[in-house]
GROMACS .gro file of C-alpha atoms in nm:
model
  226
    1GLN     CA    1  -8.626  -4.085   4.405
    2LYS     CA    2  -8.622  -3.920   4.055
    3LYS     CA    3  -8.631  -3.574   4.209
    4LYS     CA    4  -8.344  -3.652   4.436
    5ASP     CA    5  -8.133  -3.777   4.142
    6THR     CA    6  -8.217  -3.458   3.959
    7GLN     CA    7  -8.124  -3.249   4.259
    8HIS     CA    8  -7.795  -3.452   4.308
    9ILE     CA    9  -7.702  -3.414   3.935
   10SER     CA   10  -7.782  -3.037   3.939
   11LYS     CA   11  -7.557  -2.984   4.252
   12GLU     CA   12  -7.265  -3.179   4.076
   13VAL     CA   13  -7.314  -2.947   3.778
   14ILE     CA   14  -7.326  -2.623   3.987
   15ASN     CA   15  -7.017  -2.740   4.182
   16GLY     CA   16  -6.823  -2.828   3.864
   17ILE     CA   17  -6.909  -2.495   3.705
   18GLN     CA   18  -6.810  -2.309   4.009
   19GLN     CA   19  -6.488  -2.479   4.045
   20PHE     CA   20  -6.412  -2.430   3.673
   21ALA     CA   21  -6.490  -2.061   3.717
   22THR     CA   22  -6.280  -2.030   4.018
   23GLU     CA   23  -5.970  -2.175   3.844
   24LEU     CA   24  -6.029  -1.978   3.533
   25LYS     CA   25  -6.078  -1.654   3.743
   26ASN     CA   26  -5.742  -1.719   3.903
   27HIS     CA   27  -5.570  -1.748   3.572
   28VAL     CA   28  -5.740  -1.423   3.460
   29THR     CA   29  -5.640  -1.242   3.783
   30PHE     CA   30  -5.270  -1.366   3.736
   31THR     CA   31  -5.270  -1.240   3.373
   32ILE     CA   32  -5.401  -0.898   3.479
   33SER     CA   33  -5.124  -0.862   3.743
   34LYS     CA   34  -4.866  -0.912   3.479
   35LEU     CA   35  -5.008  -0.638   3.253
   36SER     CA   36  -4.841  -0.298   3.233
   37SER     CA   37  -5.182  -0.132   3.178
   38SER     CA   38  -5.545  -0.201   3.252
   39CYS     CA   39  -5.760  -0.423   3.033
   40ASN     CA   40  -6.135  -0.367   3.058
   41MET     CA   41  -6.211  -0.685   2.879
   42LEU     CA   42  -6.015  -0.904   3.124
   43THR     CA   43  -6.138  -0.707   3.426
   44SER     CA   44  -6.494  -0.767   3.317
   45LEU     CA   45  -6.424  -1.131   3.278
   46GLU     CA   46  -6.275  -1.165   3.603
   47GLU     CA   47  -6.580  -1.006   3.769
   48LYS     CA   48  -6.819  -1.244   3.584
   49LEU     CA   49  -6.614  -1.550   3.669
   50TYR     CA   50  -6.609  -1.451   4.031
   51SER     CA   51  -6.990  -1.415   4.032
   52ILE     CA   52  -7.013  -1.760   3.897
   53SER     CA   53  -6.777  -1.905   4.137
   54GLN     CA   54  -6.968  -1.754   4.430
   55GLY     CA   55  -7.309  -1.846   4.290
   56THR     CA   56  -7.421  -1.499   4.267
   57ILE     CA   57  -7.479  -1.483   3.905
   58VAL     CA   58  -7.837  -1.329   3.935
   59SER     CA   59  -8.022  -1.132   4.179
   60PRO     CA   60  -8.306  -1.285   4.385
   61GLU     CA   61  -8.558  -1.087   4.172
   62GLU     CA   62  -8.401  -1.220   3.858
   63GLN     CA   63  -8.392  -1.577   3.998
   64LEU     CA   64  -8.767  -1.545   4.081
   65GLU     CA   65  -8.852  -1.424   3.738
   66TYR     CA   66  -8.660  -1.695   3.585
   67SER     CA   67  -8.833  -1.963   3.783
   68THR     CA   68  -9.164  -1.808   3.699
   69LEU     CA   69  -9.078  -1.823   3.327
   70THR     CA   70  -8.966  -2.204   3.351
   71PRO     CA   71  -9.246  -2.380   3.546
   72SER     CA   72  -9.075  -2.706   3.495
   73SER     CA   73  -8.783  -2.614   3.692
   74SER     CA   74  -8.962  -2.410   3.986
   75SER     CA   75  -9.031  -2.714   4.160
   76SER     CA   76  -8.655  -2.786   4.184
   77PRO     CA   77  -8.467  -2.485   4.280
   78THR     CA   78  -8.142  -2.674   4.251
   79LEU     CA   79  -8.210  -2.758   3.884
   80SER     CA   80  -8.304  -2.377   3.817
   81GLN     CA   81  -7.968  -2.277   3.962
   82ALA     CA   82  -7.791  -2.531   3.755
   83ILE     CA   83  -7.946  -2.388   3.448
   84LEU     CA   84  -7.865  -2.042   3.545
   85HIS     CA   85  -7.499  -2.139   3.604
   86LEU     CA   86  -7.481  -2.315   3.258
   87LYS     CA   87  -7.649  -2.005   3.090
   88SER     CA   88  -7.416  -1.760   3.251
   89LEU     CA   89  -7.107  -1.958   3.161
   90LEU     CA   90  -7.226  -1.999   2.806
   91HIS     CA   91  -7.297  -1.633   2.770
   92ILE     CA   92  -6.945  -1.536   2.893
   93THR     CA   93  -6.798  -1.794   2.659
   94LEU     CA   94  -6.968  -1.670   2.351
   95HIS     CA   95  -6.919  -1.296   2.431
   96HIS     CA   96  -6.556  -1.314   2.508
   97SER     CA   97  -6.481  -1.548   2.216
   98SER     CA   98  -6.641  -1.272   1.995
   99LEU     CA   99  -6.416  -1.028   2.159
  100VAL     CA  100  -6.110  -1.223   2.121
  101SER     CA  101  -6.184  -1.292   1.754
  102LYS     CA  102  -6.230  -0.928   1.686
  103ARG     CA  103  -5.906  -0.852   1.871
  104PHE     CA  104  -5.707  -1.099   1.666
  105ALA     CA  105  -5.870  -0.962   1.354
  106SER     CA  106  -5.764  -0.609   1.462
  107ILE     CA  107  -5.421  -0.713   1.533
  108HIS     CA  108  -5.381  -0.902   1.201
  109TYR     CA  109  -5.490  -0.597   1.019
  110LYS     CA  110  -5.250  -0.364   1.203
  111GLN     CA  111  -4.967  -0.616   1.144
  112LYS     CA  112  -5.063  -0.624   0.775
  113GLN     CA  113  -5.066  -0.241   0.746
  114LYS     CA  114  -4.727  -0.222   0.914
  115THR     CA  115  -4.572  -0.486   0.688
  116GLN     CA  116  -4.720  -0.309   0.387
  117SER     CA  117  -4.585   0.034   0.509
  118SER     CA  118  -4.245  -0.099   0.572
  119ILE     CA  119  -4.200  -0.191   0.198
  120ILE     CA  120  -4.303   0.154   0.095
  121LYS     CA  121  -3.973   0.318  -0.020
  122PHE     CA  122  -4.099   0.663  -0.124
  123ASP     CA  123  -4.307   0.886   0.111
  124ILE     CA  124  -4.567   1.128  -0.025
  125GLY     CA  125  -4.385   1.442  -0.131
  126THR     CA  126  -4.074   1.261  -0.250
  127ILE     CA  127  -3.914   1.369  -0.579
  128VAL     CA  128  -3.843   1.067  -0.782
  129ARG     CA  129  -3.693   0.971  -1.109
  130HIS     CA  130  -3.825   0.707  -1.341
  131THR     CA  131  -3.538   0.482  -1.417
  132LYS     CA  132  -3.664   0.366  -1.766
  133TYR     CA  133  -3.804   0.681  -1.911
  134ASN     CA  134  -3.587   0.918  -1.724
  135TYR     CA  135  -3.850   1.176  -1.615
  136ARG     CA  136  -3.886   1.335  -1.269
  137GLY     CA  137  -4.199   1.361  -1.070
  138ILE     CA  138  -4.347   1.405  -0.716
  139VAL     CA  139  -4.520   1.117  -0.531
  140ILE     CA  140  -4.878   1.213  -0.417
  141ALA     CA  141  -5.006   0.873  -0.329
  142TRP     CA  142  -4.927   0.510  -0.319
  143ASP     CA  143  -5.098   0.167  -0.337
  144GLY     CA  144  -4.970  -0.146  -0.175
  145LYS     CA  145  -5.050  -0.322  -0.491
  146PRO     CA  146  -5.182  -0.187  -0.822
  147VAL     CA  147  -5.557  -0.155  -0.786
  148THR     CA  148  -5.864  -0.148  -1.031
  149THR     CA  149  -5.646  -0.249  -1.327
  150ASP     CA  150  -5.414  -0.518  -1.467
  151VAL     CA  151  -5.078  -0.354  -1.527
  152ARG     CA  152  -4.886  -0.663  -1.649
  153ASN     CA  153  -4.915  -0.564  -2.022
  154TRP     CA  154  -4.795  -0.200  -1.965
  155ASP     CA  155  -4.482  -0.125  -2.165
  156GLY     CA  156  -4.298   0.027  -1.864
  157VAL     CA  157  -4.324  -0.297  -1.656
  158GLN     CA  158  -4.208  -0.553  -1.920
  159ASP     CA  159  -3.849  -0.568  -1.799
  160VAL     CA  160  -3.913  -0.552  -1.419
  161LYS     CA  161  -3.756  -0.812  -1.205
  162TYR     CA  162  -4.032  -0.883  -0.946
  163ASN     CA  163  -4.395  -0.956  -0.984
  164VAL     CA  164  -4.550  -0.626  -1.084
  165MET     CA  165  -4.882  -0.715  -0.941
  166GLU     CA  166  -4.736  -0.771  -0.592
  167GLN     CA  167  -4.538  -0.450  -0.554
  168PRO     CA  168  -4.637  -0.098  -0.459
  169PHE     CA  169  -4.744   0.144  -0.725
  170TYR     CA  170  -4.712   0.531  -0.696
  171HIS     CA  171  -4.924   0.815  -0.821
  172VAL     CA  172  -4.664   1.051  -0.958
  173ILE     CA  173  -4.715   1.400  -1.098
  174PRO     CA  174  -4.441   1.426  -1.358
  175ASP     CA  175  -4.233   1.730  -1.441
  176ILE     CA  176  -4.389   1.920  -1.740
  177ASP     CA  177  -4.067   1.976  -1.927
  178ASP     CA  178  -3.946   1.618  -1.884
  179CYS     CA  179  -4.281   1.477  -2.013
  180ILE     CA  180  -4.254   1.695  -2.323
  181ARG     CA  181  -3.898   1.572  -2.378
  182VAL     CA  182  -3.990   1.204  -2.326
  183PHE     CA  183  -4.347   1.161  -2.449
  184GLY     CA  184  -4.378   1.473  -2.678
  185SER     CA  185  -4.657   1.641  -2.465
  186GLU     CA  186  -4.758   1.697  -2.112
  187ARG     CA  187  -4.894   1.421  -1.889
  188SER     CA  188  -5.132   1.479  -1.595
  189PHE     CA  189  -4.995   1.191  -1.381
  190ARG     CA  190  -4.815   0.864  -1.397
  191TYR     CA  191  -4.890   0.526  -1.222
  192VAL     CA  192  -4.544   0.379  -1.153
  193CYS     CA  193  -4.429   0.054  -0.990
  194GLN     CA  194  -4.184   0.089  -0.720
  195GLU     CA  195  -3.909  -0.092  -0.916
  196ASN     CA  196  -3.908   0.165  -1.185
  197LEU     CA  197  -3.847   0.451  -0.942
  198GLU     CA  198  -3.562   0.597  -0.756
  199VAL     CA  199  -3.505   0.916  -0.541
  200TRP     CA  200  -3.406   1.201  -0.767
  201ASN     CA  201  -3.064   1.330  -0.667
  202LYS     CA  202  -3.044   1.699  -0.773
  203GLU     CA  203  -2.655   1.716  -0.722
  204GLU     CA  204  -2.590   1.417  -0.945
  205SER     CA  205  -2.860   1.521  -1.214
  206SER     CA  206  -2.745   1.646  -1.550
  207SER     CA  207  -3.067   1.832  -1.597
  208SER     CA  208  -3.039   2.195  -1.677
  209SER     CA  209  -3.339   2.251  -1.465
  210SER     CA  210  -3.272   2.310  -1.100
  211GLY     CA  211  -3.632   2.276  -0.989
  212LEU     CA  212  -3.940   2.071  -1.058
  213LYS     CA  213  -4.214   2.201  -1.281
  214VAL     CA  214  -4.533   2.025  -1.208
  215ASP     CA  215  -4.904   2.115  -1.219
  216LEU     CA  216  -5.059   1.998  -0.892
  217ASP     CA  217  -5.429   1.990  -1.023
  218PRO     CA  218  -5.653   1.918  -0.721
  219VAL     CA  219  -5.834   1.662  -0.915
  220GLU     CA  220  -5.524   1.440  -0.893
  221TRP     CA  221  -5.565   1.421  -0.516
  222ARG     CA  222  -5.865   1.206  -0.552
  223PHE     CA  223  -5.620   0.913  -0.548
  224GLY     CA  224  -5.601   0.866  -0.168
  225THR     CA  225  -5.310   0.674  -0.018
  226ARG     CA  226  -5.410   0.318   0.042
   0.00000   0.00000   0.00000
């Protein structure tokens, strides 16, 4: 009687899993039909769910090997099949949950990068002017936020309107003549918040210099764009 009860419960488990797999497979198939391009992850999931729904989750050889490794269930093929169905469904659940998590993490990262890029006003190579110190320079790199240092006590950012630690900063190679005029000597590069920069308009400039005099020392390019 106990063996019959075990077989009955095992059959109920198998039927329930196969029915669940069938319904889920139909949803996946419908989703695939609405996609404009193929999705290997969904196609693989569809195939695995179909195998479970049909009870063909393992080959006869694999089933025999599994029964050999689990003597307690070898006397009850139905129980062995129920275990295999549960094991297969659990494997699919864990595997695809991991894939979905990684996919969402990737989407979040791309959205963050897109949002960050959308607030960058000055591309690499743009000639800019410092609105406070009135020197020109060329942008060679930028950071979405200031990195490796706390800039809040810098003289040049004391009058900025927005949070200086939450706005882009630019690596700027300044004009040599402008630096001598403003600082009294040359400067290799400047790290400037976005709020303190504007695009230099050559036509509106009162500078006697028509071009930009900069020293693009290769060492300065170590500051990669972030």
